[in-house]
mmCIF file of C-alpha atoms in Angstrom:
data_model
loop_
_atom_site.group_PDB
_atom_site.id
_atom_site.type_symbol
_atom_site.label_atom_id
_atom_site.label_comp_id
_atom_site.label_asym_id
_atom_site.label_seq_id
_atom_site.Cartn_x
_atom_site.Cartn_y
_atom_site.Cartn_z
ATOM 1 C CA MET Z 1 5.208 32.821 -8.811
ATOM 2 C CA VAL Z 2 2.498 31.575 -6.458
ATOM 3 C CA ILE Z 3 3.509 30.845 -2.878
ATOM 4 C CA LEU Z 4 1.621 27.891 -1.443
ATOM 5 C CA ARG Z 5 1.787 28.368 2.334
ATOM 6 C CA GLY Z 6 -1.098 26.044 3.253
ATOM 7 C CA ARG Z 7 0.203 23.257 1.056
ATOM 8 C CA SER Z 8 3.674 23.734 2.552
ATOM 9 C CA VAL Z 9 2.218 23.170 6.038
ATOM 10 C CA TRP Z 10 0.389 20.047 4.831
ATOM 11 C CA SER Z 11 3.475 18.622 3.178
ATOM 12 C CA GLY Z 12 5.444 19.143 6.401
ATOM 13 C CA ALA Z 13 2.657 17.720 8.574
ATOM 14 C CA LEU Z 14 2.383 14.534 6.500
ATOM 15 C CA GLY Z 15 6.170 14.220 6.610
ATOM 16 C CA GLY Z 16 6.109 14.711 10.393
ATOM 17 C CA ILE Z 17 3.473 12.012 10.862
ATOM 18 C CA GLY Z 18 5.555 9.705 8.673
ATOM 19 C CA LEU Z 19 8.688 10.537 10.662
ATOM 20 C CA ALA Z 20 6.905 9.761 13.958
ATOM 21 C CA ALA Z 21 5.727 6.394 12.642
ATOM 22 C CA PHE Z 22 9.172 5.652 11.211
ATOM 23 C CA LEU Z 23 11.007 6.515 14.440
ATOM 24 C CA ASP Z 24 8.494 4.462 16.425
ATOM 25 C CA GLU Z 25 9.073 1.452 14.202
ATOM 26 C CA THR Z 26 12.861 1.609 13.751
ATOM 27 C CA VAL Z 27 14.108 3.055 17.043
ATOM 28 C CA PHE Z 28 11.647 1.730 19.602
ATOM 29 C CA HIS Z 29 10.569 -1.562 18.026
ATOM 30 C CA GLN Z 30 13.631 -2.692 16.086
ATOM 31 C CA LEU Z 31 16.736 -1.067 17.635
ATOM 32 C CA LEU Z 32 15.884 -0.716 21.323
ATOM 33 C CA HIS Z 33 13.301 -3.526 21.443
ATOM 34 C CA TRP Z 34 11.457 -1.479 24.079
ATOM 35 C CA HIS Z 35 8.074 -1.696 22.331
ATOM 36 C CA HIS Z 36 6.510 -5.092 21.802
ATOM 37 C CA PHE Z 37 4.996 -6.251 18.513
ATOM 38 C CA TYR Z 38 1.726 -6.797 20.375
ATOM 39 C CA ASP Z 39 1.502 -7.633 24.031
ATOM 40 C CA GLY Z 40 -1.976 -9.114 23.817
ATOM 41 C CA ALA Z 41 -3.285 -6.832 26.601
ATOM 42 C CA GLY Z 42 -5.755 -4.117 25.502
ATOM 43 C CA PRO Z 43 -8.953 -4.459 23.460
ATOM 44 C CA THR Z 44 -9.287 -5.011 19.727
ATOM 45 C CA ALA Z 45 -9.836 -1.264 19.292
ATOM 46 C CA GLY Z 46 -6.141 -0.803 20.103
ATOM 47 C CA LEU Z 47 -5.188 -3.284 17.417
ATOM 48 C CA VAL Z 48 -7.276 -1.474 14.814
ATOM 49 C CA SER Z 49 -5.900 1.894 15.905
ATOM 50 C CA ASP Z 50 -2.338 0.591 15.646
ATOM 51 C CA GLY Z 51 -3.013 -0.880 12.214
ATOM 52 C CA PHE Z 52 -4.132 2.534 11.018
ATOM 53 C CA PHE Z 53 -1.166 4.147 12.786
ATOM 54 C CA HIS Z 54 1.290 2.095 10.753
ATOM 55 C CA ALA Z 55 -0.460 2.182 7.382
ATOM 56 C CA PHE Z 56 -1.307 5.875 7.650
ATOM 57 C CA GLY Z 57 2.205 6.757 8.849
ATOM 58 C CA PHE Z 58 3.943 5.153 5.890
ATOM 59 C CA VAL Z 59 1.506 6.507 3.308
ATOM 60 C CA ALA Z 60 1.756 9.982 4.911
ATOM 61 C CA ALA Z 61 5.555 9.922 4.654
ATOM 62 C CA VAL Z 62 5.419 9.142 0.931
ATOM 63 C CA ALA Z 63 2.668 11.730 0.295
ATOM 64 C CA GLY Z 64 4.559 14.417 2.251
ATOM 65 C CA LEU Z 65 7.719 13.859 0.200
ATOM 66 C CA PHE Z 66 5.899 13.939 -3.147
ATOM 67 C CA LEU Z 67 4.077 17.133 -2.109
ATOM 68 C CA LEU Z 68 7.450 18.625 -1.128
ATOM 69 C CA ALA Z 69 8.939 17.730 -4.522
ATOM 70 C CA ASP Z 70 5.919 19.273 -6.246
ATOM 71 C CA LEU Z 71 6.220 22.494 -4.204
ATOM 72 C CA GLN Z 72 9.945 22.695 -5.006
ATOM 73 C CA ARG Z 73 9.377 22.295 -8.721
ATOM 74 C CA ARG Z 74 6.727 25.049 -8.650
ATOM 75 C CA ARG Z 75 9.053 27.197 -6.484
ATOM 76 C CA ALA Z 76 6.073 27.609 -4.157
ATOM 77 C CA LEU Z 77 7.569 26.162 -0.967
ATOM 78 C CA VAL Z 78 7.499 28.226 2.244
ATOM 79 C CA PRO Z 79 10.280 26.531 4.287
ATOM 80 C CA ARG Z 80 9.178 28.029 7.612
ATOM 81 C CA ALA Z 81 5.620 26.788 7.079
ATOM 82 C CA TRP Z 82 6.946 23.358 6.072
ATOM 83 C CA TRP Z 83 9.000 23.041 9.277
ATOM 84 C CA ALA Z 84 6.013 24.213 11.321
ATOM 85 C CA GLY Z 85 3.914 21.485 9.690
ATOM 86 C CA LEU Z 86 6.624 18.899 10.377
ATOM 87 C CA LEU Z 87 6.648 19.758 14.102
ATOM 88 C CA LEU Z 88 2.843 19.758 14.284
ATOM 89 C CA GLY Z 89 2.593 16.383 12.542
ATOM 90 C CA LEU Z 90 5.375 14.811 14.603
ATOM 91 C CA GLY Z 91 4.084 16.189 17.907
ATOM 92 C CA GLY Z 92 0.443 15.435 17.189
ATOM 93 C CA PHE Z 93 1.057 11.839 16.191
ATOM 94 C CA GLN Z 94 3.472 11.217 19.061
ATOM 95 C CA LEU Z 95 0.958 12.655 21.546
ATOM 96 C CA TYR Z 96 -1.791 10.453 20.089
ATOM 97 C CA ASP Z 97 0.479 7.406 20.339
ATOM 98 C CA GLY Z 98 1.576 8.311 23.886
ATOM 99 C CA THR Z 99 -1.886 9.038 25.286
ATOM 100 C CA VAL Z 100 -4.607 7.228 23.338
ATOM 101 C CA GLN Z 101 -2.658 4.180 22.116
ATOM 102 C CA HIS Z 102 -0.331 3.511 25.057
ATOM 103 C CA LYS Z 103 -2.563 4.611 27.936
ATOM 104 C CA LEU Z 104 -6.199 4.558 26.853
ATOM 105 C CA LEU Z 105 -6.106 1.487 24.603
ATOM 106 C CA HIS Z 106 -3.209 -0.261 26.395
ATOM 107 C CA LEU Z 107 -1.810 -1.377 23.063
ATOM 108 C CA HIS Z 108 1.707 -1.774 24.389
ATOM 109 C CA GLN Z 109 3.828 0.282 26.758
ATOM 110 C CA ILE Z 110 6.942 2.306 26.000
ATOM 111 C CA ARG Z 111 9.185 -0.113 27.857
ATOM 112 C CA TYR Z 112 8.686 -3.191 30.005
ATOM 113 C CA GLY Z 113 10.061 -4.016 33.441
ATOM 114 C CA VAL Z 114 10.739 -0.403 34.451
ATOM 115 C CA PRO Z 115 8.715 2.290 36.238
ATOM 116 C CA LEU Z 116 6.632 3.750 33.404
ATOM 117 C CA LEU Z 117 5.880 7.237 34.703
ATOM 118 C CA PRO Z 118 9.166 8.972 33.706
ATOM 119 C CA TYR Z 119 9.002 7.370 30.255
ATOM 120 C CA ASP Z 120 5.409 8.442 29.726
ATOM 121 C CA LEU Z 121 6.161 11.985 30.937
ATOM 122 C CA VAL Z 122 9.199 12.463 28.681
ATOM 123 C CA TRP Z 123 7.412 10.888 25.705
ATOM 124 C CA ASN Z 124 4.380 13.140 25.938
ATOM 125 C CA LEU Z 125 6.350 16.224 26.974
ATOM 126 C CA VAL Z 126 8.497 15.933 23.818
ATOM 127 C CA ALA Z 127 5.259 15.706 21.831
ATOM 128 C CA VAL Z 128 3.787 18.815 23.488
ATOM 129 C CA VAL Z 129 6.990 20.819 22.975
ATOM 130 C CA ALA Z 130 6.993 19.903 19.268
ATOM 131 C CA LEU Z 131 3.321 20.891 18.996
ATOM 132 C CA VAL Z 132 3.866 24.269 20.685
ATOM 133 C CA ALA Z 133 6.951 25.020 18.581
ATOM 134 C CA GLY Z 134 4.980 24.133 15.456
ATOM 135 C CA ALA Z 135 2.061 26.321 16.496
ATOM 136 C CA VAL Z 136 4.401 29.274 17.055
ATOM 137 C CA LEU Z 137 6.216 28.763 13.746
ATOM 138 C CA VAL Z 138 3.085 28.216 11.669
ATOM 139 C CA ARG Z 139 2.010 31.860 11.906
ATOM 140 C CA PRO Z 140 3.456 33.988 9.100
ATOM 141 C CA ARG Z 141 6.358 36.179 10.221
ATOM 142 C CA GLY Z 142 5.176 39.588 11.421
ATOM 143 C CA ALA Z 143 1.565 38.492 11.829
ATOM 144 C CA MET B 1 1.585 -34.730 -6.195
ATOM 145 C CA SER B 2 3.150 -35.502 -9.588
ATOM 146 C CA ALA B 3 5.598 -33.091 -11.226
ATOM 147 C CA GLY B 4 3.079 -32.398 -13.999
ATOM 148 C CA LEU B 5 0.390 -31.384 -11.569
ATOM 149 C CA GLN B 6 2.841 -29.215 -9.638
ATOM 150 C CA ALA B 7 3.650 -27.256 -12.785
ATOM 151 C CA LEU B 8 -0.041 -26.787 -13.659
ATOM 152 C CA PRO B 9 -0.425 -23.338 -11.975
ATOM 153 C CA GLY B 10 2.293 -22.082 -14.340
ATOM 154 C CA LEU B 11 0.008 -22.641 -17.332
ATOM 155 C CA PRO B 12 -2.255 -19.563 -16.981
ATOM 156 C CA LEU B 13 0.854 -17.452 -16.368
ATOM 157 C CA LEU B 14 2.465 -18.796 -19.536
ATOM 158 C CA LEU B 15 -0.726 -18.041 -21.485
ATOM 159 C CA ALA B 16 -0.849 -14.486 -20.098
ATOM 160 C CA ALA B 17 2.809 -13.895 -21.020
ATOM 161 C CA THR B 18 2.214 -15.193 -24.557
ATOM 162 C CA ALA B 19 -0.888 -13.041 -25.025
ATOM 163 C CA TYR B 20 0.882 -9.899 -23.793
ATOM 164 C CA ALA B 21 3.964 -10.487 -25.945
ATOM 165 C CA SER B 22 1.949 -11.219 -29.082
ATOM 166 C CA ALA B 23 -0.150 -8.062 -28.573
ATOM 167 C CA VAL B 24 3.020 -5.970 -28.250
ATOM 168 C CA ARG B 25 4.354 -7.619 -31.439
ATOM 169 C CA ARG B 26 1.093 -6.887 -33.274
ATOM 170 C CA LEU B 27 1.422 -3.217 -32.333
ATOM 171 C CA ALA B 28 5.056 -3.154 -33.410
ATOM 172 C CA ARG B 29 4.213 -4.722 -36.825
ATOM 173 C CA ARG B 30 1.885 -1.858 -37.649
ATOM 174 C CA GLY B 31 4.475 0.646 -36.426
ATOM 175 C CA ASP B 32 3.033 1.495 -33.021
ATOM 176 C CA GLY B 33 5.285 1.623 -30.001
ATOM 177 C CA TRP B 34 4.573 0.272 -26.537
ATOM 178 C CA PRO B 35 6.493 1.562 -23.480
ATOM 179 C CA ARG B 36 9.201 -0.923 -22.537
ATOM 180 C CA SER B 37 8.612 -0.124 -18.834
ATOM 181 C CA ARG B 38 5.107 -1.630 -19.110
ATOM 182 C CA SER B 39 6.383 -4.821 -20.729
ATOM 183 C CA LEU B 40 9.052 -5.079 -18.033
ATOM 184 C CA ALA B 41 6.456 -4.584 -15.265
ATOM 185 C CA THR B 42 4.330 -7.364 -16.757
ATOM 186 C CA ALA B 43 7.285 -9.717 -17.137
ATOM 187 C CA ALA B 44 8.297 -9.064 -13.516
ATOM 188 C CA ALA B 45 4.711 -9.590 -12.336
ATOM 189 C CA LEU B 46 4.335 -12.936 -14.096
ATOM 190 C CA GLY B 47 7.802 -13.976 -12.911
ATOM 191 C CA LEU B 48 6.931 -13.239 -9.270
ATOM 192 C CA LEU B 49 3.580 -15.017 -9.565
ATOM 193 C CA ALA B 50 5.432 -18.021 -11.004
ATOM 194 C CA VAL B 51 7.847 -17.995 -8.060
ATOM 195 C CA ALA B 52 4.818 -18.037 -5.750
ATOM 196 C CA VAL B 53 2.924 -20.957 -7.299
ATOM 197 C CA LEU B 54 5.684 -23.227 -8.586
ATOM 198 C CA PRO B 55 8.052 -25.459 -6.630
ATOM 199 C CA PRO B 56 10.327 -24.957 -4.728
ATOM 200 C CA LEU B 57 8.320 -22.309 -2.808
ATOM 201 C CA ALA B 58 4.919 -23.927 -3.348
ATOM 202 C CA ALA B 59 6.288 -27.268 -2.135
ATOM 203 C CA HIS B 60 6.968 -25.695 1.290
ATOM 204 C CA ASP B 61 3.722 -23.885 1.882
ATOM 205 C CA GLU B 62 2.917 -25.930 4.961
ATOM 206 C CA ASP B 63 5.683 -23.747 6.454
ATOM 207 C CA LEU B 64 3.806 -20.600 7.484
ATOM 208 C CA ARG B 65 6.690 -18.317 6.505
ATOM 209 C CA ALA B 66 6.756 -19.731 2.973
ATOM 210 C CA HIS B 67 3.001 -19.311 2.881
ATOM 211 C CA VAL B 68 3.269 -15.629 3.861
ATOM 212 C CA VAL B 69 5.849 -14.987 1.117
ATOM 213 C CA GLN B 70 3.481 -16.691 -1.334
ATOM 214 C CA HIS B 71 0.622 -14.528 -0.115
ATOM 215 C CA LEU B 72 2.629 -11.291 -0.488
ATOM 216 C CA LEU B 73 3.701 -12.207 -4.019
ATOM 217 C CA LEU B 74 0.226 -13.339 -5.123
ATOM 218 C CA MET B 75 -1.808 -10.578 -3.569
ATOM 219 C CA VAL B 76 0.510 -7.574 -3.533
ATOM 220 C CA ALA B 77 3.723 -7.588 -5.570
ATOM 221 C CA GLY B 78 2.404 -9.513 -8.586
ATOM 222 C CA PRO B 79 -0.886 -7.568 -8.877
ATOM 223 C CA LEU B 80 0.753 -4.130 -8.494
ATOM 224 C CA LEU B 81 3.216 -4.875 -11.300
ATOM 225 C CA LEU B 82 0.448 -6.399 -13.440
ATOM 226 C CA ALA B 83 -1.620 -3.211 -13.067
ATOM 227 C CA LEU B 84 1.396 -1.069 -13.994
ATOM 228 C CA GLY B 85 1.696 -3.076 -17.232
ATOM 229 C CA ALA B 86 -1.587 -1.553 -18.545
ATOM 230 C CA PRO B 87 -2.943 -4.846 -19.950
ATOM 231 C CA VAL B 88 -6.382 -3.440 -20.836
ATOM 232 C CA THR B 89 -4.949 -0.558 -22.886
ATOM 233 C CA LEU B 90 -2.689 -3.004 -24.703
ATOM 234 C CA THR B 91 -5.578 -5.362 -25.435
ATOM 235 C CA LEU B 92 -7.799 -2.535 -26.721
ATOM 236 C CA ARG B 93 -5.060 -1.251 -29.014
ATOM 237 C CA SER B 94 -4.283 -4.663 -30.426
ATOM 238 C CA LEU B 95 -7.915 -5.571 -31.234
ATOM 239 C CA ARG B 96 -9.769 -4.792 -34.464
ATOM 240 C CA THR B 97 -12.472 -2.135 -34.222
ATOM 241 C CA PRO B 98 -15.591 -4.375 -33.776
ATOM 242 C CA SER B 99 -14.004 -6.440 -30.990
ATOM 243 C CA ARG B 100 -12.609 -3.284 -29.439
ATOM 244 C CA ARG B 101 -16.124 -1.787 -29.323
ATOM 245 C CA ARG B 102 -17.517 -4.914 -27.680
ATOM 246 C CA LEU B 103 -14.758 -4.942 -25.053
ATOM 247 C CA LEU B 104 -15.236 -1.222 -24.364
ATOM 248 C CA ALA B 105 -18.987 -1.718 -23.926
ATOM 249 C CA LEU B 106 -18.268 -4.512 -21.451
ATOM 250 C CA LEU B 107 -15.755 -2.358 -19.544
ATOM 251 C CA HIS B 108 -18.269 0.478 -19.242
ATOM 252 C CA SER B 109 -21.202 -1.760 -18.266
ATOM 253 C CA PRO B 110 -22.937 -1.331 -14.866
ATOM 254 C CA PRO B 111 -21.678 -4.639 -13.386
ATOM 255 C CA MET B 112 -18.121 -3.590 -14.209
ATOM 256 C CA ARG B 113 -18.633 -0.228 -12.537
ATOM 257 C CA LEU B 114 -19.958 -1.992 -9.462
ATOM 258 C CA LEU B 115 -16.903 -4.270 -9.461
ATOM 259 C CA VAL B 116 -14.438 -1.365 -9.422
ATOM 260 C CA HIS B 117 -16.335 0.583 -6.750
ATOM 261 C CA PRO B 118 -14.049 1.206 -3.717
ATOM 262 C CA LEU B 119 -16.431 -0.643 -1.363
ATOM 263 C CA THR B 120 -16.523 -3.741 -3.588
ATOM 264 C CA VAL B 121 -12.754 -3.676 -3.940
ATOM 265 C CA VAL B 122 -12.188 -3.484 -0.169
ATOM 266 C CA ALA B 123 -14.826 -6.135 0.540
ATOM 267 C CA LEU B 124 -13.277 -8.611 -1.912
ATOM 268 C CA ASP B 125 -9.719 -7.911 -0.808
ATOM 269 C CA VAL B 126 -10.031 -7.641 2.982
ATOM 270 C CA GLY B 127 -13.126 -9.828 3.271
ATOM 271 C CA GLY B 128 -11.466 -12.650 1.369
ATOM 272 C CA LEU B 129 -8.352 -12.373 3.512
ATOM 273 C CA TYR B 130 -10.203 -12.538 6.810
ATOM 274 C CA ALA B 131 -12.542 -15.267 5.588
ATOM 275 C CA VAL B 132 -9.597 -17.476 4.713
ATOM 276 C CA TYR B 133 -7.191 -16.887 7.587
ATOM 277 C CA LEU B 134 -9.514 -16.557 10.557
ATOM 278 C CA THR B 135 -11.777 -19.525 9.781
ATOM 279 C CA PRO B 136 -11.230 -23.278 9.343
ATOM 280 C CA VAL B 137 -10.996 -22.613 5.583
ATOM 281 C CA PHE B 138 -7.243 -22.136 5.884
ATOM 282 C CA GLU B 139 -6.659 -25.567 7.439
ATOM 283 C CA ALA B 140 -9.050 -27.211 5.025
ATOM 284 C CA SER B 141 -7.136 -25.702 2.105
ATOM 285 C CA GLU B 142 -4.050 -27.619 3.166
ATOM 286 C CA GLU B 143 -5.959 -30.856 2.542
ATOM 287 C CA GLN B 144 -7.956 -29.992 -0.566
ATOM 288 C CA TRP B 145 -5.900 -29.006 -3.611
ATOM 289 C CA TRP B 146 -8.880 -27.440 -5.398
ATOM 290 C CA LEU B 147 -9.659 -25.184 -2.433
ATOM 291 C CA HIS B 148 -6.007 -24.242 -2.336
ATOM 292 C CA ALA B 149 -6.070 -23.331 -6.031
ATOM 293 C CA LEU B 150 -9.306 -21.397 -5.584
ATOM 294 C CA ILE B 151 -7.815 -19.348 -2.738
ATOM 295 C CA HIS B 152 -4.713 -18.569 -4.774
ATOM 296 C CA ALA B 153 -6.865 -17.488 -7.719
ATOM 297 C CA HIS B 154 -8.931 -15.278 -5.423
ATOM 298 C CA MET B 155 -5.767 -13.691 -4.001
ATOM 299 C CA VAL B 156 -4.454 -12.786 -7.451
ATOM 300 C CA LEU B 157 -7.824 -11.519 -8.737
ATOM 301 C CA ALA B 158 -8.753 -9.486 -5.634
ATOM 302 C CA GLY B 159 -5.221 -8.103 -5.394
ATOM 303 C CA THR B 160 -5.231 -7.162 -9.070
ATOM 304 C CA LEU B 161 -8.634 -5.475 -8.767
ATOM 305 C CA LEU B 162 -7.318 -3.333 -5.896
ATOM 306 C CA ALA B 163 -4.091 -2.554 -7.757
ATOM 307 C CA VAL B 164 -5.943 -1.613 -10.961
ATOM 308 C CA VAL B 165 -8.317 0.750 -9.149
ATOM 309 C CA VAL B 166 -5.664 2.306 -6.907
ATOM 310 C CA ALA B 167 -2.561 2.458 -9.066
ATOM 311 C CA GLY B 168 -3.300 0.951 -12.495
ATOM 312 C CA ALA B 169 -1.749 2.457 -15.615
ATOM 313 C CA ASP B 170 -4.990 1.741 -17.511
ATOM 314 C CA PRO B 171 -7.574 4.518 -17.640
ATOM 315 C CA LEU B 172 -10.596 3.587 -15.543
ATOM 316 C CA PRO B 173 -14.018 5.198 -15.894
ATOM 317 C CA GLY B 174 -14.922 6.763 -12.548
ATOM 318 C CA ARG B 175 -11.573 6.063 -10.885
ATOM 319 C CA PRO B 176 -11.571 7.793 -7.466
ATOM 320 C CA GLY B 177 -9.277 10.782 -6.934
ATOM 321 C CA VAL B 178 -5.803 10.619 -5.376
ATOM 322 C CA PRO B 179 -6.930 11.189 -1.731
ATOM 323 C CA MET B 180 -9.565 8.437 -1.981
ATOM 324 C CA ARG B 181 -7.053 6.042 -3.541
ATOM 325 C CA LEU B 182 -4.547 6.761 -0.770
ATOM 326 C CA ALA B 183 -7.345 6.203 1.751
ATOM 327 C CA LEU B 184 -7.914 2.793 0.133
ATOM 328 C CA VAL B 185 -4.216 1.987 0.580
ATOM 329 C CA VAL B 186 -4.415 2.985 4.263
ATOM 330 C CA ALA B 187 -7.651 1.037 4.860
ATOM 331 C CA THR B 188 -6.436 -2.192 3.259
ATOM 332 C CA GLY B 189 -2.976 -1.738 4.798
ATOM 333 C CA ALA B 190 -4.488 -1.291 8.267
ATOM 334 C CA ALA B 191 -6.727 -4.339 7.835
ATOM 335 C CA HIS B 192 -3.654 -6.324 6.765
ATOM 336 C CA ASP B 193 -1.725 -5.138 9.824
ATOM 337 C CA VAL B 194 -4.568 -6.071 12.184
ATOM 338 C CA LEU B 195 -4.783 -9.521 10.601
ATOM 339 C CA ALA B 196 -1.033 -10.036 11.081
ATOM 340 C CA ARG B 197 -1.304 -9.212 14.779
ATOM 341 C CA LEU B 198 -4.357 -11.455 15.213
ATOM 342 C CA LEU B 199 -2.398 -14.310 13.637
ATOM 343 C CA TRP B 200 0.479 -13.460 16.001
ATOM 344 C CA THR B 201 -1.859 -14.194 18.924
ATOM 345 C CA ARG B 202 -2.616 -17.543 17.271
ATOM 346 C CA GLY B 203 1.009 -18.573 17.320
ATOM 347 C CA TRP B 204 2.074 -17.609 13.788
ATOM 348 C CA GLY B 205 5.317 -16.129 15.242
ATOM 349 C CA ASP B 206 7.844 -15.050 12.607
ATOM 350 C CA ALA B 207 5.295 -15.594 9.845
ATOM 351 C CA ALA B 208 3.018 -12.970 11.462
ATOM 352 C CA ARG B 209 5.888 -10.487 11.694
ATOM 353 C CA LEU B 210 6.755 -11.139 8.046
ATOM 354 C CA LEU B 211 3.109 -10.538 7.121
ATOM 355 C CA ALA B 212 3.047 -7.237 9.058
ATOM 356 C CA TYR B 213 6.320 -5.882 7.683
ATOM 357 C CA GLY B 214 5.616 -7.146 4.168
ATOM 358 C CA GLY B 215 2.265 -5.385 4.355
ATOM 359 C CA GLU B 216 3.950 -2.132 5.380
ATOM 360 C CA ALA B 217 6.366 -2.408 2.455
ATOM 361 C CA ALA B 218 3.310 -2.922 0.246
ATOM 362 C CA ASP B 219 1.679 0.252 1.595
ATOM 363 C CA VAL B 220 4.805 2.208 0.646
ATOM 364 C CA ALA B 221 4.991 0.625 -2.821
ATOM 365 C CA PHE B 222 1.317 1.387 -3.525
ATOM 366 C CA ALA B 223 1.649 4.971 -2.256
ATOM 367 C CA VAL B 224 4.732 5.528 -4.422
ATOM 368 C CA ALA B 225 2.876 4.145 -7.460
ATOM 369 C CA VAL B 226 -0.128 6.447 -6.889
ATOM 370 C CA LEU B 227 1.912 9.567 -6.157
ATOM 371 C CA SER B 228 4.543 9.164 -8.853
ATOM 372 C CA ALA B 229 1.715 8.999 -11.414
ATOM 373 C CA TRP B 230 0.228 12.152 -9.807
ATOM 374 C CA TYR B 231 3.641 13.857 -9.915
ATOM 375 C CA ALA B 232 4.165 12.960 -13.582
ATOM 376 C CA ALA B 233 0.676 14.220 -14.492
ATOM 377 C CA GLY B 234 1.442 17.497 -12.681
ATOM 378 C CA GLY B 235 4.673 17.812 -14.654
ATOM 379 C CA ARG B 236 2.810 17.401 -17.954
ATOM 380 C CA GLU B 237 0.300 20.046 -16.842
ATOM 381 C CA LEU B 238 3.107 22.467 -15.928
ATOM 382 C CA ALA B 239 4.827 21.913 -19.275
ATOM 383 C CA ARG B 240 1.542 22.566 -21.110
ATOM 384 C CA SER B 241 0.910 25.832 -19.276
ATOM 385 C CA ALA B 242 4.537 26.910 -19.881
ATOM 386 C CA ARG B 243 4.011 26.304 -23.617
ATOM 387 C CA ARG B 244 0.773 28.323 -23.548
ATOM 388 C CA VAL B 245 2.599 31.234 -21.900
ATOM 389 C CA ALA B 246 5.427 30.989 -24.464
ATOM 390 C CA THR B 247 3.109 31.026 -27.489
ATOM 391 C CA SER B 248 0.693 33.706 -26.326
#
């Protein structure tokens, strides 16, 4: 049986990107109402970036799950590599959202009417921790 | 507008339904099957298109929310289901050999290849969308019934072209690979999302939100259609190689 380590990482990473986009949409936009649909600040570049963020996030989630199902059926999944990919995807996308989209492009902020610094720090710190954990896990055991 | 005129957009849909059903019957008479799932997809597609263009929904399309629902049915839901119904394969199978050859020659002709090129598909789909919603065309279409009809026809045709190239059940010469088709879904989905937010800044309110979230649901539906076909093809490949191992 062939073990597909690289594809396991990719499947996890796509799933992680999808999870980041999903959490952003459900938790921060819909449940907490912290994020705004569009606050009309920032340049058009932010709008385009956000459009890609949403579309890519949802498509990535679906692709990651189908890849996972395919790996399972071939018995080629490396669970550790998949989890590493998930953390890398989640952390990478969250860091991109927290730095480029929120700060550089001023698309919208994490929350309104509060001091932003603690929110920004926690948001990006969580992303960095996920990235580091993913980077540690992604190396094959014993290597 | 008179009741007769209001029902007029239903006519092409009725013709399409009749043509599809009679082709399936022709196949059945000579003993050939046709997957029921494809007939169901086509019936659902034509049903949703009918909901979009007939009263009561069409009578309220000065309400922006009703208009957005119409748009999502005409350009996304209807076309995706139409493409999953494999109408070209059905037509080819139901024709006699000389007509089938002529249709095949047309389908493989250079203009047709240009039409199904990813750039053409995106230009017609996204370009049409932006040209209508961000210019005075949209307001003018509320006054002129023929412009209105033209825009609806464009929505269905451009949406169907995208759906056929990205997720169609019909074989397509030179269809791009899975990553390129997913990239097309992301590109058109992103353009849709940007449009929704631009309309939000123009006071579309709930209608803009509906457009954005409907568009996201469409991205998921298209991705599922592309990847489930990929998954099924992989399953057939695995079964074939298992048989080869068993017989050798």
